[in-house]
Short mmCIF file of N, CA and C and ligand atoms in Angstrom, two decimals:
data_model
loop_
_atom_site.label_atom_id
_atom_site.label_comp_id
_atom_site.label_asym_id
_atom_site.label_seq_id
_atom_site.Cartn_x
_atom_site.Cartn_y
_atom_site.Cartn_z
N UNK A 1107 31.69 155.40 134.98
CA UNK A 1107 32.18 154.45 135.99
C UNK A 1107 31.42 154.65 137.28
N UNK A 1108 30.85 153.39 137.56
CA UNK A 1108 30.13 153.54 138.67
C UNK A 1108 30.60 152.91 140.10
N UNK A 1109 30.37 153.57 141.03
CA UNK A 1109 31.73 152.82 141.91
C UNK A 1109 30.80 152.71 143.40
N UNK A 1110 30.83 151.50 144.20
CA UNK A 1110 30.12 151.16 145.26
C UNK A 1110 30.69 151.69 146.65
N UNK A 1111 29.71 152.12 147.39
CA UNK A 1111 30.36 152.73 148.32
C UNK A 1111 30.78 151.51 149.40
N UNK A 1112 29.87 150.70 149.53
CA UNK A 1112 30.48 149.78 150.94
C UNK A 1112 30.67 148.83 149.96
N UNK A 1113 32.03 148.07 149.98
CA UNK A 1113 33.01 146.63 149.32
C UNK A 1113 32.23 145.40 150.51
N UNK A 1114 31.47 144.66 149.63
CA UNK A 1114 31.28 143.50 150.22
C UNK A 1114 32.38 142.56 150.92
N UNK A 1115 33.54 142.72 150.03
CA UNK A 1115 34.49 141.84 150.82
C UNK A 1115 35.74 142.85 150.92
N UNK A 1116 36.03 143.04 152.21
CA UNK A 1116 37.04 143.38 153.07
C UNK A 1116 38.91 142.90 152.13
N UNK A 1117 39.18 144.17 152.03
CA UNK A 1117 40.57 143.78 151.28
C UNK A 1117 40.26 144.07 149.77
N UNK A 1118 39.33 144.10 149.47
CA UNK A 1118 38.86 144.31 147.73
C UNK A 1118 39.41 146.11 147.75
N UNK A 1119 40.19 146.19 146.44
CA UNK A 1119 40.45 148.13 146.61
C UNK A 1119 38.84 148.53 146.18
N UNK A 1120 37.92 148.47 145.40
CA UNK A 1120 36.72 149.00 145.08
C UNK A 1120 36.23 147.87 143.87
N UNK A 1121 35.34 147.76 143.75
CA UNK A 1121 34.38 147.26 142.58
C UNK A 1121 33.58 147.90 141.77
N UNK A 1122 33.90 147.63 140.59
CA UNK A 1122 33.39 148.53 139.59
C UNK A 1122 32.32 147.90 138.34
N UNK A 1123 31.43 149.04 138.34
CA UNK A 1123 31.11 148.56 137.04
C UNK A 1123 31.05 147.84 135.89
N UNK A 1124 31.01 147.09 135.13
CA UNK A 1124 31.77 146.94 133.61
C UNK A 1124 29.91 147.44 132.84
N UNK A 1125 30.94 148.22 131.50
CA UNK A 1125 29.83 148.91 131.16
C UNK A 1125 29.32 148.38 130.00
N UNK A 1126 29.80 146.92 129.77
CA UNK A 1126 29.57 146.04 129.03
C UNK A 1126 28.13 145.23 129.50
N UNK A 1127 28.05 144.45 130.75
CA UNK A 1127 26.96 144.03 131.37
C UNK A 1127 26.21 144.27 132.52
N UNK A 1128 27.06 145.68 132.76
CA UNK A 1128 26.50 146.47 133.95
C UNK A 1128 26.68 145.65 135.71
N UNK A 1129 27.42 144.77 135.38
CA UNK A 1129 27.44 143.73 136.56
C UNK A 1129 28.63 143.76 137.38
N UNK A 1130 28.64 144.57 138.66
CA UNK A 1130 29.80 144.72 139.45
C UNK A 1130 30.77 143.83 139.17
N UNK A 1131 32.08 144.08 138.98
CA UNK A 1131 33.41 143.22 139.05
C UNK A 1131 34.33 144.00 139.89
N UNK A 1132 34.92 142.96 140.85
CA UNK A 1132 36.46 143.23 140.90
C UNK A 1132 37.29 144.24 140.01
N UNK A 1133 37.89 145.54 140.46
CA UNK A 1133 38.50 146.07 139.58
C UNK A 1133 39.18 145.21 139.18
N UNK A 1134 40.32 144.22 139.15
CA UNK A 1134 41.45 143.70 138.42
C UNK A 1134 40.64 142.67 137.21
N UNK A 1135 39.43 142.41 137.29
CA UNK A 1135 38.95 142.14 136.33
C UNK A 1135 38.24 142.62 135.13
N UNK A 1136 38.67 144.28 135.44
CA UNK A 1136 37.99 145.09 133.95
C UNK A 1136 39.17 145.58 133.57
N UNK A 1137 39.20 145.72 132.33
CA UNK A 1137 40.54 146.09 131.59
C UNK A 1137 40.39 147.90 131.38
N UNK A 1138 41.39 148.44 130.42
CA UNK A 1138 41.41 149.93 130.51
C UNK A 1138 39.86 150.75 130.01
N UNK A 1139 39.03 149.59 128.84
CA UNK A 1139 38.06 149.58 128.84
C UNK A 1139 36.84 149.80 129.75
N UNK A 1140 36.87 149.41 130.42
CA UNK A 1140 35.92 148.99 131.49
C UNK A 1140 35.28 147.64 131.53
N UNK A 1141 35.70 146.96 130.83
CA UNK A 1141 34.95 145.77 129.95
C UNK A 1141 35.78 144.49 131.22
N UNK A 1142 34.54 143.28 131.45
CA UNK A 1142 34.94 142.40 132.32
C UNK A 1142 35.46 141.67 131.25
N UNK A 1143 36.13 140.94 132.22
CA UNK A 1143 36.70 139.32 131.63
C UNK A 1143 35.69 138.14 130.79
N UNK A 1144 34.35 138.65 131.30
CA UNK A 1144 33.25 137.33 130.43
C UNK A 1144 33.23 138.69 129.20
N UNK A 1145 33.15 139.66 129.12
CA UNK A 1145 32.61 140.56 128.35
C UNK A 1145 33.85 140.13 127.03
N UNK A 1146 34.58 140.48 127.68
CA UNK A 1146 36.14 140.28 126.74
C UNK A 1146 35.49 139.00 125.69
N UNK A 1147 35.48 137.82 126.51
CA UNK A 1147 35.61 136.58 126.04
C UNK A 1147 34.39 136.35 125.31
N UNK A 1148 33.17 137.07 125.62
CA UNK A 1148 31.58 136.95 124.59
C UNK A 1148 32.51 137.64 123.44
N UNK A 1149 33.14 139.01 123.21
CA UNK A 1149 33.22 139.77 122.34
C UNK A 1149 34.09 138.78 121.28
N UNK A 1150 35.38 138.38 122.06
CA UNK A 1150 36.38 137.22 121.24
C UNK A 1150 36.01 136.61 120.52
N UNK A 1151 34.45 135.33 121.43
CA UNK A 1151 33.73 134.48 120.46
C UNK A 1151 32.64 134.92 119.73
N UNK A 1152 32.42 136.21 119.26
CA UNK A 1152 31.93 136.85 118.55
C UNK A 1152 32.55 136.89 117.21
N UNK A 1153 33.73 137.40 117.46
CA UNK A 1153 34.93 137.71 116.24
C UNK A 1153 35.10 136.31 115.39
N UNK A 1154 35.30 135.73 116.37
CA UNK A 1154 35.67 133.85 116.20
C UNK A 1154 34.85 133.99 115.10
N UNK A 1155 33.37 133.71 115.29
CA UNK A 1155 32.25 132.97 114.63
C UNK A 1155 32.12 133.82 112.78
N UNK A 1156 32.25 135.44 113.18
CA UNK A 1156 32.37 136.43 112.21
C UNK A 1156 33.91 135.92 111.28
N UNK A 1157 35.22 135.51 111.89
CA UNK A 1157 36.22 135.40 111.46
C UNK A 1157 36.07 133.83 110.50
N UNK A 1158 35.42 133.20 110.84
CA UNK A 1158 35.20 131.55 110.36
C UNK A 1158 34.51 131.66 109.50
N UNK A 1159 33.13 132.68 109.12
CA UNK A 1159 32.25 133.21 108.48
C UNK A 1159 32.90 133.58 107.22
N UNK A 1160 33.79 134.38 107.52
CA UNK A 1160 34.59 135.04 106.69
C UNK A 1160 35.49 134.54 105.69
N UNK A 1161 36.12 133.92 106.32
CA UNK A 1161 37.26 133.37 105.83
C UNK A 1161 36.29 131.97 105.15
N UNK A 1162 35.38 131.56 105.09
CA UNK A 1162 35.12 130.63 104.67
C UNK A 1162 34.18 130.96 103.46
N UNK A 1163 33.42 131.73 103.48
CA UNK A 1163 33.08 133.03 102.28
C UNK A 1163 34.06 133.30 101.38
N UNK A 1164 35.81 133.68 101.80
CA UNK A 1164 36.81 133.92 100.84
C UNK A 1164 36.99 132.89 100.38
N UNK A 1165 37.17 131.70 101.14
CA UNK A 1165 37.91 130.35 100.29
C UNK A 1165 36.63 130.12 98.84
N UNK A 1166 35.39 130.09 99.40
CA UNK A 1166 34.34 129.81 98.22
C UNK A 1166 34.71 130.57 97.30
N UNK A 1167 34.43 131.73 97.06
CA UNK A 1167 34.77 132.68 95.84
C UNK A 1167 35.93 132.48 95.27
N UNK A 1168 37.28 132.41 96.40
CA UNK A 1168 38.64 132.05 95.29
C UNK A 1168 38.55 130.85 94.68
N UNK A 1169 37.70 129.72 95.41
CA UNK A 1169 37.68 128.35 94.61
C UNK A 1169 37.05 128.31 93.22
N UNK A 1170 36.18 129.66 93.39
CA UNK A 1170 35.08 129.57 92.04
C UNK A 1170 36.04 130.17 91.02
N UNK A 1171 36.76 131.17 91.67
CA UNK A 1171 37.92 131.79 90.78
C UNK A 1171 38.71 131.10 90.17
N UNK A 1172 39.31 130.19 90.89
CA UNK A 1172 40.33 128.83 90.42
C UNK A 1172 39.56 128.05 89.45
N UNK A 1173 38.41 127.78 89.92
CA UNK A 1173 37.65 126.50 89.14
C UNK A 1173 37.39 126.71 87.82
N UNK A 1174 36.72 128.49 87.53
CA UNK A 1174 36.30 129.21 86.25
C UNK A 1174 37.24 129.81 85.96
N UNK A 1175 37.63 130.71 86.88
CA UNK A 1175 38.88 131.59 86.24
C UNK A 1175 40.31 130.97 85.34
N UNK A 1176 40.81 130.45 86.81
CA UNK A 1176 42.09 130.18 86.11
C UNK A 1176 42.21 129.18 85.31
N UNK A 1177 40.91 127.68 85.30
CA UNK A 1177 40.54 126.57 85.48
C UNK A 1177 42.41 125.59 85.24
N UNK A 1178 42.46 125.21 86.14
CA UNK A 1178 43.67 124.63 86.63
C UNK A 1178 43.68 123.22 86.01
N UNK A 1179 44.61 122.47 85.98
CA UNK A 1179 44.93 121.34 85.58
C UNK A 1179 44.95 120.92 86.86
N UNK A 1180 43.92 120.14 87.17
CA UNK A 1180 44.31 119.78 88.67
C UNK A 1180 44.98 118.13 89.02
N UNK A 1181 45.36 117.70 88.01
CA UNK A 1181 45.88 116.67 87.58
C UNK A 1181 47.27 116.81 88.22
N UNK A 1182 47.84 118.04 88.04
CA UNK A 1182 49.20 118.36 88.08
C UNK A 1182 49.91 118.57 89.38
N UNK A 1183 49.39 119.77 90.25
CA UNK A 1183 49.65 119.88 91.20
C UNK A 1183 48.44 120.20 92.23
N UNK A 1184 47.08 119.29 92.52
CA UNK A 1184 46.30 119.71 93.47
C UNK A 1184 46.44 119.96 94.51
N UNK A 1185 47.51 119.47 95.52
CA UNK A 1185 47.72 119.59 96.86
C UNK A 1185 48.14 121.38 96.78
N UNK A 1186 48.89 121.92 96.24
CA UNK A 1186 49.50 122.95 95.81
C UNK A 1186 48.09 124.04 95.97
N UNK A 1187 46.90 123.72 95.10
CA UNK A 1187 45.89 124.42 94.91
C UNK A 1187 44.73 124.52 96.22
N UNK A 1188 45.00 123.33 96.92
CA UNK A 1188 44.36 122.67 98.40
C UNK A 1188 45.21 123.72 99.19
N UNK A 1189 46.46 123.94 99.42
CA UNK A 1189 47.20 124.41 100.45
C UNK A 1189 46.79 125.78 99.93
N UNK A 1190 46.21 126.56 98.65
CA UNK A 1190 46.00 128.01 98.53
C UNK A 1190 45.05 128.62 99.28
N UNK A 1191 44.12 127.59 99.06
CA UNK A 1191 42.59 127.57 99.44
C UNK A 1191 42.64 127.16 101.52
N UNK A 1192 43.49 126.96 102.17
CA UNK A 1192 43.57 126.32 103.33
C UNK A 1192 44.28 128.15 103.71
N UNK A 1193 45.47 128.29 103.48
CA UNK A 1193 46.19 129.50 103.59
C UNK A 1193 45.17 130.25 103.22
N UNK A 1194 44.34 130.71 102.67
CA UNK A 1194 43.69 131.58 102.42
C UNK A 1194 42.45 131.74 103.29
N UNK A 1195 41.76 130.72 103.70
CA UNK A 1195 40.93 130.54 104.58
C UNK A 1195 41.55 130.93 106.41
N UNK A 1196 42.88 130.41 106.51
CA UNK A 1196 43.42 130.94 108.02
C UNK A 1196 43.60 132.36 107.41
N UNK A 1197 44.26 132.64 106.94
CA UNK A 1197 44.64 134.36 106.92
C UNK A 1197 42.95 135.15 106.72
N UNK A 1198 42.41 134.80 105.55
CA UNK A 1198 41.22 135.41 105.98
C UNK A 1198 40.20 135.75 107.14
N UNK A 1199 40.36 134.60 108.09
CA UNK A 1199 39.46 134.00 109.05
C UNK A 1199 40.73 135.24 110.24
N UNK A 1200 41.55 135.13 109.93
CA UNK A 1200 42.55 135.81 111.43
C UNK A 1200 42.05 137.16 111.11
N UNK A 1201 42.69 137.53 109.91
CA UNK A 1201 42.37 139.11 109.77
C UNK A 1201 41.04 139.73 110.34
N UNK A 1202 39.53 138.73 109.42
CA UNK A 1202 38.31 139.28 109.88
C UNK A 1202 37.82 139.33 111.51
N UNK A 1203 38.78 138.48 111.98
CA UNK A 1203 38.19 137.92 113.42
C UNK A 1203 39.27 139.29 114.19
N UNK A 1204 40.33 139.48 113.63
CA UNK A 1204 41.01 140.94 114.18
C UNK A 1204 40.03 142.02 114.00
N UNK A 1205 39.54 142.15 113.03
CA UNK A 1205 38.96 143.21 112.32
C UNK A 1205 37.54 143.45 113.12
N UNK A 1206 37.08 142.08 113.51
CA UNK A 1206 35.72 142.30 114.18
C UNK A 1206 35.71 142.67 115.47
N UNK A 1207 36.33 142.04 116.46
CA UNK A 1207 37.08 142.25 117.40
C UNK A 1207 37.70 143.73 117.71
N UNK A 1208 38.33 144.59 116.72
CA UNK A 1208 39.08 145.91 116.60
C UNK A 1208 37.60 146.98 116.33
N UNK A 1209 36.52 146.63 115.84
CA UNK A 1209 35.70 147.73 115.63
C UNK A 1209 34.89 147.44 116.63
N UNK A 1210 34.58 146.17 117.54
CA UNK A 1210 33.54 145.68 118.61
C UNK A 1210 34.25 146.97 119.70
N UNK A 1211 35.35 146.47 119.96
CA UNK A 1211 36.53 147.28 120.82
C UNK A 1211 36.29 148.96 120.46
N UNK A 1212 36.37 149.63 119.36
CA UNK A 1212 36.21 150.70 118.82
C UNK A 1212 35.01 151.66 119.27
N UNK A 1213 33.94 150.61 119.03
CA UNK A 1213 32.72 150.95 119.29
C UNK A 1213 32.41 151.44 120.19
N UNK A 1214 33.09 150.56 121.42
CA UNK A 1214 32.69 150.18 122.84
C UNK A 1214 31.41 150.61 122.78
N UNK A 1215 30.02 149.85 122.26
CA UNK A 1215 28.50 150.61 122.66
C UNK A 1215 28.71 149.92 124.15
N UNK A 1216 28.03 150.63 125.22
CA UNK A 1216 27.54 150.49 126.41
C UNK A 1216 26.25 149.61 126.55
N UNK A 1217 26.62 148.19 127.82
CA UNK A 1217 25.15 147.75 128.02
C UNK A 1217 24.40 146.80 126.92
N UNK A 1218 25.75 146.20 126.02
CA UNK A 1218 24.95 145.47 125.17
C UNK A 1218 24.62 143.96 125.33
N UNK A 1219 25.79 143.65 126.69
CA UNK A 1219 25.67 142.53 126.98
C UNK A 1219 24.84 142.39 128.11
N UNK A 1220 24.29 143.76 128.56
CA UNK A 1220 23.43 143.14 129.59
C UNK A 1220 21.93 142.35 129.64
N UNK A 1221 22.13 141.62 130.60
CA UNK A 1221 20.94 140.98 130.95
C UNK A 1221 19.59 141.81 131.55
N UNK A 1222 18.30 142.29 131.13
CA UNK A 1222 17.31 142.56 131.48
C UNK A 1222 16.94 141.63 132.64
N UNK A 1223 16.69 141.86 133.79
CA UNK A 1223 16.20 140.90 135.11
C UNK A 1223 15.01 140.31 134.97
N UNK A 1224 14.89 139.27 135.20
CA UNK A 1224 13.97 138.42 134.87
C UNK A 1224 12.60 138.55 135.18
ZN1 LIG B 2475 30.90 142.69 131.57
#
């Protein structure tokens, strides 16, 4: 934690680090982490993209499962087999996007979001 000696603005308690993009913040904007509020929200839509990835990877394979495996009468009840494949795709997609999100967090590597100066 790197901490500035003179506060540009008067009334600020100190400004700190985030060791995510190395870019002074407002303490009330880094969490117990050290991690800013854009840092948070890159990491989130990180998970997002990994979680959609995911979950959309599971629905393919269970469909191939359904299609070969079980091969269904789909005559009978398709909506039934549509709503497996839909449920399976949100729960997959939540979990991985937890999961990506929980080891990004875990990790905490330092400095990955920073910007090199131009
Ligand atoms: Zn940051």
């Amino acid at each position: 934690m790197i901490r500035r000696d003179e506060s540009p603005r008067p009334g600020r308690v100190d400004d700190i680090t985030c060791i995510r993009c190395l870019q002074v913040k407002p303490s009330e904007e880094l969490d117990r982490l050290m991690w800013c509020e854009d840092c948070i929200a890159r990491a989130r839509k990180r998970a997002l993209k990994i979680g959609l990835a995911s979950g959309g990877g599971l629905v393919l394979v269970l469909a191939l499962y359904i299609w070969f495996g079980i091969r269904p009468d789909l005559s009978l009840i398709p909506t039934g087999w549509a709503l497996t494949l839909v449920v399976a795709f949100y729960l997959g997609s939540r979990v991985a996007r937890e999961l990506a999100y929980g080891v990004e967090r875990w990790q905490n590597r330092p400095a990955v979001e920073a910007r090199p100066p131009a």
